CSV table of C-alpha atoms and ligand atoms in Angstrom, one decimal:
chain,number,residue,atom,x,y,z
A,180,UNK,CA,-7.5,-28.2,-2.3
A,181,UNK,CA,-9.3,-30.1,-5.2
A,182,UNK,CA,-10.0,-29.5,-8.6
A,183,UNK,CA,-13.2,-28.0,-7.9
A,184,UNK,CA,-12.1,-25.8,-5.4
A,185,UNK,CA,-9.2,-24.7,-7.6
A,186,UNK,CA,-11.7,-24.1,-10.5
A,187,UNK,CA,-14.2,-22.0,-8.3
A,188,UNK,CA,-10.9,-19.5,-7.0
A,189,UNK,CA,-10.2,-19.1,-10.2
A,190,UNK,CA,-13.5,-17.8,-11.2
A,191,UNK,CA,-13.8,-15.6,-8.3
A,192,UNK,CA,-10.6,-13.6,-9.1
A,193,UNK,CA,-10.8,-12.9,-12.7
A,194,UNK,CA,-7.1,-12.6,-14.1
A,195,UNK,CA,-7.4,-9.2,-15.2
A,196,UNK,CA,-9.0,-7.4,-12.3
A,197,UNK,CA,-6.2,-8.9,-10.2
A,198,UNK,CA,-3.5,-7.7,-12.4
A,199,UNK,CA,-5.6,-4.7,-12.1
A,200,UNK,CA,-5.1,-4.0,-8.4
A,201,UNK,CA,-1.3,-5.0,-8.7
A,202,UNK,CA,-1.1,-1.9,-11.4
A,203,UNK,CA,-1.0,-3.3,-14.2
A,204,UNK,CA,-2.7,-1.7,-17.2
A,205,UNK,CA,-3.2,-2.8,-20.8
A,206,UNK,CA,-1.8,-0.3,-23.0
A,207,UNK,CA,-3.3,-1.1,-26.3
A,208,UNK,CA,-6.3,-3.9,-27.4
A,209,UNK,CA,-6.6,-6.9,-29.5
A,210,UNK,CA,-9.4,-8.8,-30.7
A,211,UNK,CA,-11.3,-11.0,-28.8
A,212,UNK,CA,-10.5,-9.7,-25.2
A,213,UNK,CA,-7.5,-9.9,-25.2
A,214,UNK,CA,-5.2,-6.7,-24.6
A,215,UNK,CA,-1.2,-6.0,-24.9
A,216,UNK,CA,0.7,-4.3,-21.7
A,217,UNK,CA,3.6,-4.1,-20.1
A,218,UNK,CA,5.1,-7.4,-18.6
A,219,UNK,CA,5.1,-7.2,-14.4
A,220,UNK,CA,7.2,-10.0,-14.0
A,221,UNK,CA,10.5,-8.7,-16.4
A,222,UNK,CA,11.7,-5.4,-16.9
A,223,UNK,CA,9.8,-4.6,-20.0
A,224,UNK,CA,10.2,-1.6,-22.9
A,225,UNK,CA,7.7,-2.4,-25.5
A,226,UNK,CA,4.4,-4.2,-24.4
A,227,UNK,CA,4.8,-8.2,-24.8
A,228,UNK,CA,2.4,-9.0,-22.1
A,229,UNK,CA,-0.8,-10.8,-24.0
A,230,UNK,CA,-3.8,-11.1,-21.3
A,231,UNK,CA,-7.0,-12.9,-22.7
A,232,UNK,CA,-10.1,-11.9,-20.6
A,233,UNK,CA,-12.0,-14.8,-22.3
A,234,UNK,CA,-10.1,-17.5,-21.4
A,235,UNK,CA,-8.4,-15.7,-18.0
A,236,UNK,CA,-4.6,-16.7,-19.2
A,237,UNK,CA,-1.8,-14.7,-19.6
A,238,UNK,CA,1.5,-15.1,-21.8
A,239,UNK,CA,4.4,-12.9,-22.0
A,240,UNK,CA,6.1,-13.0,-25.3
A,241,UNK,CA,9.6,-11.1,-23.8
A,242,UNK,CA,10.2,-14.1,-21.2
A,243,UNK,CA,8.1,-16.8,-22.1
A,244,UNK,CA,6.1,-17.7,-19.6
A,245,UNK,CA,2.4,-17.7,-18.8
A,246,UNK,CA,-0.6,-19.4,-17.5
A,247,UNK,CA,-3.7,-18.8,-15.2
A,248,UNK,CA,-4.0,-16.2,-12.3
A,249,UNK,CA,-2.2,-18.9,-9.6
A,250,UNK,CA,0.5,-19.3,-12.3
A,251,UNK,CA,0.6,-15.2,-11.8
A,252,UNK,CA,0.9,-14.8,-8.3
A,253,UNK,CA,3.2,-18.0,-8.2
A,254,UNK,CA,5.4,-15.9,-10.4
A,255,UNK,CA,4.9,-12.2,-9.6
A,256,UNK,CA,5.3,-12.8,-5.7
A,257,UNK,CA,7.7,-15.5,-5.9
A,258,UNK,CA,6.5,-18.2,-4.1
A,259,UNK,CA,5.1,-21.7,-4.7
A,260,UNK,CA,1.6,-23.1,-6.1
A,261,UNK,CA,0.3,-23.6,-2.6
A,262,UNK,CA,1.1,-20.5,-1.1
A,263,UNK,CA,-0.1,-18.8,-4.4
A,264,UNK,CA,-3.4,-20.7,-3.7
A,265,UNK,CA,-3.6,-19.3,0.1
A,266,UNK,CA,-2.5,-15.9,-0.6
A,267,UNK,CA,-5.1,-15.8,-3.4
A,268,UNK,CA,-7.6,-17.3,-1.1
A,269,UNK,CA,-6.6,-14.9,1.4
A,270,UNK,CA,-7.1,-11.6,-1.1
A,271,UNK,CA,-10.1,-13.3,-2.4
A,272,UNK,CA,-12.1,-13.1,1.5
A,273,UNK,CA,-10.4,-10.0,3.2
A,274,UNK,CA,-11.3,-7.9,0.5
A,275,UNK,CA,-14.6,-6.9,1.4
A,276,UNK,CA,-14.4,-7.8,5.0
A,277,UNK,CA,-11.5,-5.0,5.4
A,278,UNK,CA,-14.1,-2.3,3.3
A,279,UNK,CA,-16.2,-2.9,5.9
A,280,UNK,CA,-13.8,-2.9,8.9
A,281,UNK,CA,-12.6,0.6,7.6
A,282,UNK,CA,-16.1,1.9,7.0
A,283,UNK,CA,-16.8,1.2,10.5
A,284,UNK,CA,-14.0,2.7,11.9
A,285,UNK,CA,-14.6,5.6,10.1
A,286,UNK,CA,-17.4,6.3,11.8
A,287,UNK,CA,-16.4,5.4,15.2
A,288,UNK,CA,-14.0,8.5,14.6
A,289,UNK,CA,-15.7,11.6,15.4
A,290,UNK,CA,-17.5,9.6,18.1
A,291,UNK,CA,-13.7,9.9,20.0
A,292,UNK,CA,-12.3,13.5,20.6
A,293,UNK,CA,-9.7,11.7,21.8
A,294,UNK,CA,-8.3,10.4,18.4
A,295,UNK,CA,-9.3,13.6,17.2
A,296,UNK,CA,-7.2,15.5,19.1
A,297,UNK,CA,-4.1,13.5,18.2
A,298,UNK,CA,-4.7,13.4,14.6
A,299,UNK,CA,-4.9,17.3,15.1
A,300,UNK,CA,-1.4,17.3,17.2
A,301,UNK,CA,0.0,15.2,14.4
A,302,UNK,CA,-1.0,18.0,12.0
A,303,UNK,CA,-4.1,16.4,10.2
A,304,UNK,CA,-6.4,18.8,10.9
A,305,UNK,CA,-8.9,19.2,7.6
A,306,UNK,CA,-11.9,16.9,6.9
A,307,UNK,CA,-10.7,17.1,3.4
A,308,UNK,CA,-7.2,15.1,4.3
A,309,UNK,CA,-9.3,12.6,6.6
A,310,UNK,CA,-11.6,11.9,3.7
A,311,UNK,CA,-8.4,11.5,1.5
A,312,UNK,CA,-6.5,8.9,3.6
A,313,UNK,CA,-9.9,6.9,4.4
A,314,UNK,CA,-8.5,7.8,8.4
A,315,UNK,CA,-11.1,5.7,11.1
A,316,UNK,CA,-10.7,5.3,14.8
A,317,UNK,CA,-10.8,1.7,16.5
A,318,UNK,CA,-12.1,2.2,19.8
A,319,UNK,CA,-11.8,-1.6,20.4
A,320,UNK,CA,-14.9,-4.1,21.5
A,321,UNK,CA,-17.4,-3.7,19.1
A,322,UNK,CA,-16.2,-4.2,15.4
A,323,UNK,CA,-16.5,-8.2,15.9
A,324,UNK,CA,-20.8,-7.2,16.6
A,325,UNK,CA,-20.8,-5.2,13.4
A,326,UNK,CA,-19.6,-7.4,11.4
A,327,UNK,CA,-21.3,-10.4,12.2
A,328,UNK,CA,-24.5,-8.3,12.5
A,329,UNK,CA,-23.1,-7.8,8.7
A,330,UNK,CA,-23.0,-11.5,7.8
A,331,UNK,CA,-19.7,-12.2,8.4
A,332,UNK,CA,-18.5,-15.2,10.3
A,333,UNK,CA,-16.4,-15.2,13.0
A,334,UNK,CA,-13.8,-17.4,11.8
A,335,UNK,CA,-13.3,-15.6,8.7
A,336,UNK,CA,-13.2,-12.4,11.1
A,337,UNK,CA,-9.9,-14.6,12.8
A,338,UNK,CA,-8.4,-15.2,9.6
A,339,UNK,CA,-8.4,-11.4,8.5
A,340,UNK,CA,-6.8,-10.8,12.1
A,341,UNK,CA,-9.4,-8.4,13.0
A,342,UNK,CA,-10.4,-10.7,16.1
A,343,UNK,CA,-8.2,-12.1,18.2
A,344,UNK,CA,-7.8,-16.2,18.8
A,345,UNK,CA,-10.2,-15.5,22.2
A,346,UNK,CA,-12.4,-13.5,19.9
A,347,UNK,CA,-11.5,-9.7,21.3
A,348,UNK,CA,-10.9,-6.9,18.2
A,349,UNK,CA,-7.3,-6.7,17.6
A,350,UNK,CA,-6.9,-2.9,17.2
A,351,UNK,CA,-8.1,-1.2,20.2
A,352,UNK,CA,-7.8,2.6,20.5
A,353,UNK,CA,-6.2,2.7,17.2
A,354,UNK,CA,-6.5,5.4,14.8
A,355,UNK,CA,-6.6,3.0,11.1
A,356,UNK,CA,-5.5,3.8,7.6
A,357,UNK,CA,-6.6,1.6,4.8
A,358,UNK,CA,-4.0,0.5,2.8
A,359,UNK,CA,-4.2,-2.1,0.0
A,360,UNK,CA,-5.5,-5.2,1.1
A,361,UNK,CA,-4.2,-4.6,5.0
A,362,UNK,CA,-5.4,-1.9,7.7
A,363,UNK,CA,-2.3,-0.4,9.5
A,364,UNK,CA,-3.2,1.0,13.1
A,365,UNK,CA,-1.4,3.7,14.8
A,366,UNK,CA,-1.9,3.1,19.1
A,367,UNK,CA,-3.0,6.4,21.1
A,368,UNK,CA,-2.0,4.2,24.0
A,369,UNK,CA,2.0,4.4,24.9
A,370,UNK,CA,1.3,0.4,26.7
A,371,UNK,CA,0.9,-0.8,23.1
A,372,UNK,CA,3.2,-1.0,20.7
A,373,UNK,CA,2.9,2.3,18.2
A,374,UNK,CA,2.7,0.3,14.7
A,375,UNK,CA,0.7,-2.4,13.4
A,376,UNK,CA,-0.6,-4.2,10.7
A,377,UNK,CA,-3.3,-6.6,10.1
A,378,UNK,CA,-1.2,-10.6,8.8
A,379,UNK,CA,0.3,-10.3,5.7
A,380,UNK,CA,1.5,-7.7,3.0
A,381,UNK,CA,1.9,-4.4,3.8
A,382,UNK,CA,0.8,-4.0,0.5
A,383,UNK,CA,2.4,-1.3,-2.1
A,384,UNK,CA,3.6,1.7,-2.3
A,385,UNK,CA,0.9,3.9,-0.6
A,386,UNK,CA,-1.5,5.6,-3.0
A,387,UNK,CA,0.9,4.6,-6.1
A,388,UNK,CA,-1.9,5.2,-8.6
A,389,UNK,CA,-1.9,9.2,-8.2
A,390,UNK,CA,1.5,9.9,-8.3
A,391,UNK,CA,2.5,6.8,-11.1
A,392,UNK,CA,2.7,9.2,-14.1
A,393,UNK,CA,4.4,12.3,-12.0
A,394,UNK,CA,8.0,12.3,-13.3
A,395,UNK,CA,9.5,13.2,-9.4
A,396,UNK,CA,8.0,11.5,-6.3
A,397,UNK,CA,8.7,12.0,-2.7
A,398,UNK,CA,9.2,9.2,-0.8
A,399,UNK,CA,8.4,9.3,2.7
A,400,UNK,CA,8.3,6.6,5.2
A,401,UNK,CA,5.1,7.0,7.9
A,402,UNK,CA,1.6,8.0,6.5
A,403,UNK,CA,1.7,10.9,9.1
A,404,UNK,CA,4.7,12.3,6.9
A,405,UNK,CA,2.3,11.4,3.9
A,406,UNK,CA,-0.4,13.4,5.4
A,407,UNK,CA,1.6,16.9,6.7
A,408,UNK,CA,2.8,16.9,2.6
A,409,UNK,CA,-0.1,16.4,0.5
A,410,UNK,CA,-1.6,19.3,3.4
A,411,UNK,CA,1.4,21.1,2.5
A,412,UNK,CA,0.4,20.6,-1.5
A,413,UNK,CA,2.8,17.8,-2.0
A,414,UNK,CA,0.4,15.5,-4.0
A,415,UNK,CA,3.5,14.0,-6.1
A,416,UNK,CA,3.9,12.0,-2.8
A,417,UNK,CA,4.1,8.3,-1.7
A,418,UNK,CA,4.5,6.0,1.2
A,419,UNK,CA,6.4,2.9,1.9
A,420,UNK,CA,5.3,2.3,5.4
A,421,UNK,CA,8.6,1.8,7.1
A,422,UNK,CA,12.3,2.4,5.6
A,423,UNK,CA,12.5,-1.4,4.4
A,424,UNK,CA,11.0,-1.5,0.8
A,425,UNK,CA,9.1,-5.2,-0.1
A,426,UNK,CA,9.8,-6.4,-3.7
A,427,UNK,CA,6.6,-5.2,-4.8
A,428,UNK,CA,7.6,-1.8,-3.8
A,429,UNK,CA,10.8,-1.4,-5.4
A,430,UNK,CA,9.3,-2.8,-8.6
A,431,UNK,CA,6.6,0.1,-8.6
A,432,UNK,CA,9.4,2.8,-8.0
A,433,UNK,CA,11.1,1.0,-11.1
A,434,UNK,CA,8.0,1.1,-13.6
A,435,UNK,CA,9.0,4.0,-15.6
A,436,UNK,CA,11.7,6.9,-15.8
A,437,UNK,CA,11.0,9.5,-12.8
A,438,UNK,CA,13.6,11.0,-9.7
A,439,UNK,CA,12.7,10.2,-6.6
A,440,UNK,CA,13.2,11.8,-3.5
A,441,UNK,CA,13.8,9.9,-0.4
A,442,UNK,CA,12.6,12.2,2.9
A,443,UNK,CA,13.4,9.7,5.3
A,444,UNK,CA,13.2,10.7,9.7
A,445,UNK,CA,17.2,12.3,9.9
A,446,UNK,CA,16.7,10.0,13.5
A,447,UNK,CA,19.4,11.2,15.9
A,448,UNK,CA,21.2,7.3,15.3
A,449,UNK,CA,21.4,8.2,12.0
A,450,UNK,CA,19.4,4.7,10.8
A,451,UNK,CA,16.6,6.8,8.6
A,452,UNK,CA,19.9,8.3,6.8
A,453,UNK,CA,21.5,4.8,6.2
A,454,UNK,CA,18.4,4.0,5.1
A,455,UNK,CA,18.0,6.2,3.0
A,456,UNK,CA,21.5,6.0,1.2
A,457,UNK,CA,20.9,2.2,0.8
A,458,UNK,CA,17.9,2.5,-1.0
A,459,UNK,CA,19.1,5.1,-3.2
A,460,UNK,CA,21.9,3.1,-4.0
A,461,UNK,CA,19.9,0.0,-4.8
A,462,UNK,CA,17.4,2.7,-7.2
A,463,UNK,CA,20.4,4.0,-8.7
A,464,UNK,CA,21.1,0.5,-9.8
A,465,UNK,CA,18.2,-0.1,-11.6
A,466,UNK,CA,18.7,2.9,-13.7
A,467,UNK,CA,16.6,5.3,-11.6
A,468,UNK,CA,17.2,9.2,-10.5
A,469,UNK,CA,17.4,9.4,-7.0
A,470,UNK,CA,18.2,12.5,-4.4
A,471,UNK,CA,18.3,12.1,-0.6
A,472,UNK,CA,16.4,14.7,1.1
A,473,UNK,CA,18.5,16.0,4.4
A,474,UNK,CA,15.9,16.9,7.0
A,475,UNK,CA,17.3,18.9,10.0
A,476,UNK,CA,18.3,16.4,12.7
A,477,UNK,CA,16.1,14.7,15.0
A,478,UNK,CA,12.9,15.2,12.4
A,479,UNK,CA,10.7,13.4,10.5
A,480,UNK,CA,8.6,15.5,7.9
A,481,UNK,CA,5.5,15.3,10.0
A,482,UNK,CA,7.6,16.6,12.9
A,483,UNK,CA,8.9,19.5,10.3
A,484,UNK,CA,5.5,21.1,9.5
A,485,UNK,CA,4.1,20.2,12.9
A,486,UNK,CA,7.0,22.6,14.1
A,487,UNK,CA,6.2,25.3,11.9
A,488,UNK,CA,8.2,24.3,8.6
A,489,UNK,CA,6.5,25.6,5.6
A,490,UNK,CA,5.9,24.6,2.2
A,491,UNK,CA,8.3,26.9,0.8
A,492,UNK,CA,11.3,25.7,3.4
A,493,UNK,CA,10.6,21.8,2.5
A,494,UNK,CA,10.8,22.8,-1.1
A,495,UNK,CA,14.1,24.2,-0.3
A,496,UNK,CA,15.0,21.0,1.3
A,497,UNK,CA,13.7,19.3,-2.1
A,498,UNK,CA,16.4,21.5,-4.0
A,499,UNK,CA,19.2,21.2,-1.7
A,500,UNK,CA,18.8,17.0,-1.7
A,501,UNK,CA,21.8,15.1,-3.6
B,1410,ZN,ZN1,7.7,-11.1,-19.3
């Protein structure tokens, strides 16, 4: 990549929106742009992060380092300049192209009782949740016309993974949650495989902005689990997608003071449990509360309210967990 191209990235993701979506935000402003925050990339008390919308550079005064938004993501995902510059690129394109990919599949939804029916036998069963998660159907075969009807082309529609290498959609009778900067499809079909993501991140912690400043957080790890909770009134709730937390993850858990409670599937192998006590551990380490939640054996929290568990009984649950 030249020095033009370099320049023109750099314009196209200002420094501060990108910190932004990582969530970071400024707690107090200077003059001239600039603002004082937290640092992301050390474990920071007092704000000694300096970010200077004018010029788009950053410079921590706790551990020294700064730079531009590549220097950034070189640092905060720990990686080197050129795949900084690719997964930059990468953010930079997808963005959009995934709002649209999830608009259309939310549409397609109520075209298909069929994905109805199973979000209903998975206990999501309000408009009001649906609206909340974003939730779409891919019926498979005719996102790729959408979106080039849209404008886009259709190598950029390969690069997102939304079309395969032949040029077929990639998630086909999928029900699809949004997530941040990926779209994770659940199969109705028992030939494919149940989980999926589109290449790359995962992203974050699922829907880490609303329950940030909530001193206790559940932590669950499927987004139907997510769902039957915040039904249940549970909005102090969060996601990881899977028991194994990224980096990113476990720095968001870490941001501030708070118990969290880890209602990981009590799988009859016992693997959700060990999970479970691993990650509590690791929290533990890094000075936070933690309690493991001890579902009755065999369930997950979706299977829990799907069978009949109530609010009350999971709060229980909540009370009981060490
Ligand atoms: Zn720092």
């Amino acid at each position: 990549m030249n020095r033009h191209a370099l320049d023109e990235l750099k314009q196209q993701i200002p420094l501060m929106g990108y910190l932004q979506a990582h969530d970071w935000n400024p707690a107090r402003p200077l003059s001239g742009g600039r603002w004082m925050g937290l640092c992301p990339l050390h474990e920071d008390h007092k704000p000694s992060f300096l970010v200077d919308t004018n010029k788009d550079l950053f410079y921590c005064y706790g551990c020294g380092r700064g730079g531009d938004v590549i220097r950034f993501a070189e640092l905060y995902h720990q990686v080197k300049f050129p795949q900084a510059v690719a997964w930059l690129r990468q953010w930079r394109g997808a963005e959009p192209l995934l709002q649209e990919a999830a608009r259309f599949y939310r549409i397609q939804l109520h075209r298909h009782s069929e994905a109805v029916a199973y979000l209903y036998q998975r206990g999501i069963r309000s408009q009001a949740l649906i609206e909340h998660m974003g939730i779409g159907y891919a019926p498979g075969g005719c996102l790729r016309g959408w979106l080039m009807q849209l404008g886009h082309s259709l190598p950029a529609l390969r690069e997102a993974g939304l079309v395969t290498g032949v040029g077929y959609d990639a998630y086909v009778q999928r029900l699809v949650f949004p997530l941040e900067g990926n779209l994770y499809g659940r199969s109705l079909s028992l030939a494919a495989p149940p989980h999926r993501f589109l290449p790359g991140s995962k992203g974050g912690l699922y829907a880490w902005k609303q329950v940030q400043s909530h001193p206790e957080v559940i932590l669950v790890e499927g987004l139907f689990d997510y769902a039957v909770l915040w039904e249940a009134g549970f909005h102090n709730i969060t996601c990881s997608l899977g028991t194994h937390l990224n980096a990113h993850q476990l720095r968001q858990l870490c941001d501030g003071p708070r118990t969290i409670y880890v209602a990981f599937d009590a799988d009859g192998n016992g693997s959700g449990k060990q999970a479970a006590q691993r990650l509590s551990r690791s929290l533990r380490e890094r000075g936070i509360t933690t309690r493991v939640v001890s579902l009755p054996e065999g369930h997950d929290p979706n299977s829990f309210f799907v069978q009949g568990g109530d609010p009350h009984q999971f709060q229980s649950l909540l009370e009981e967990a060490q």
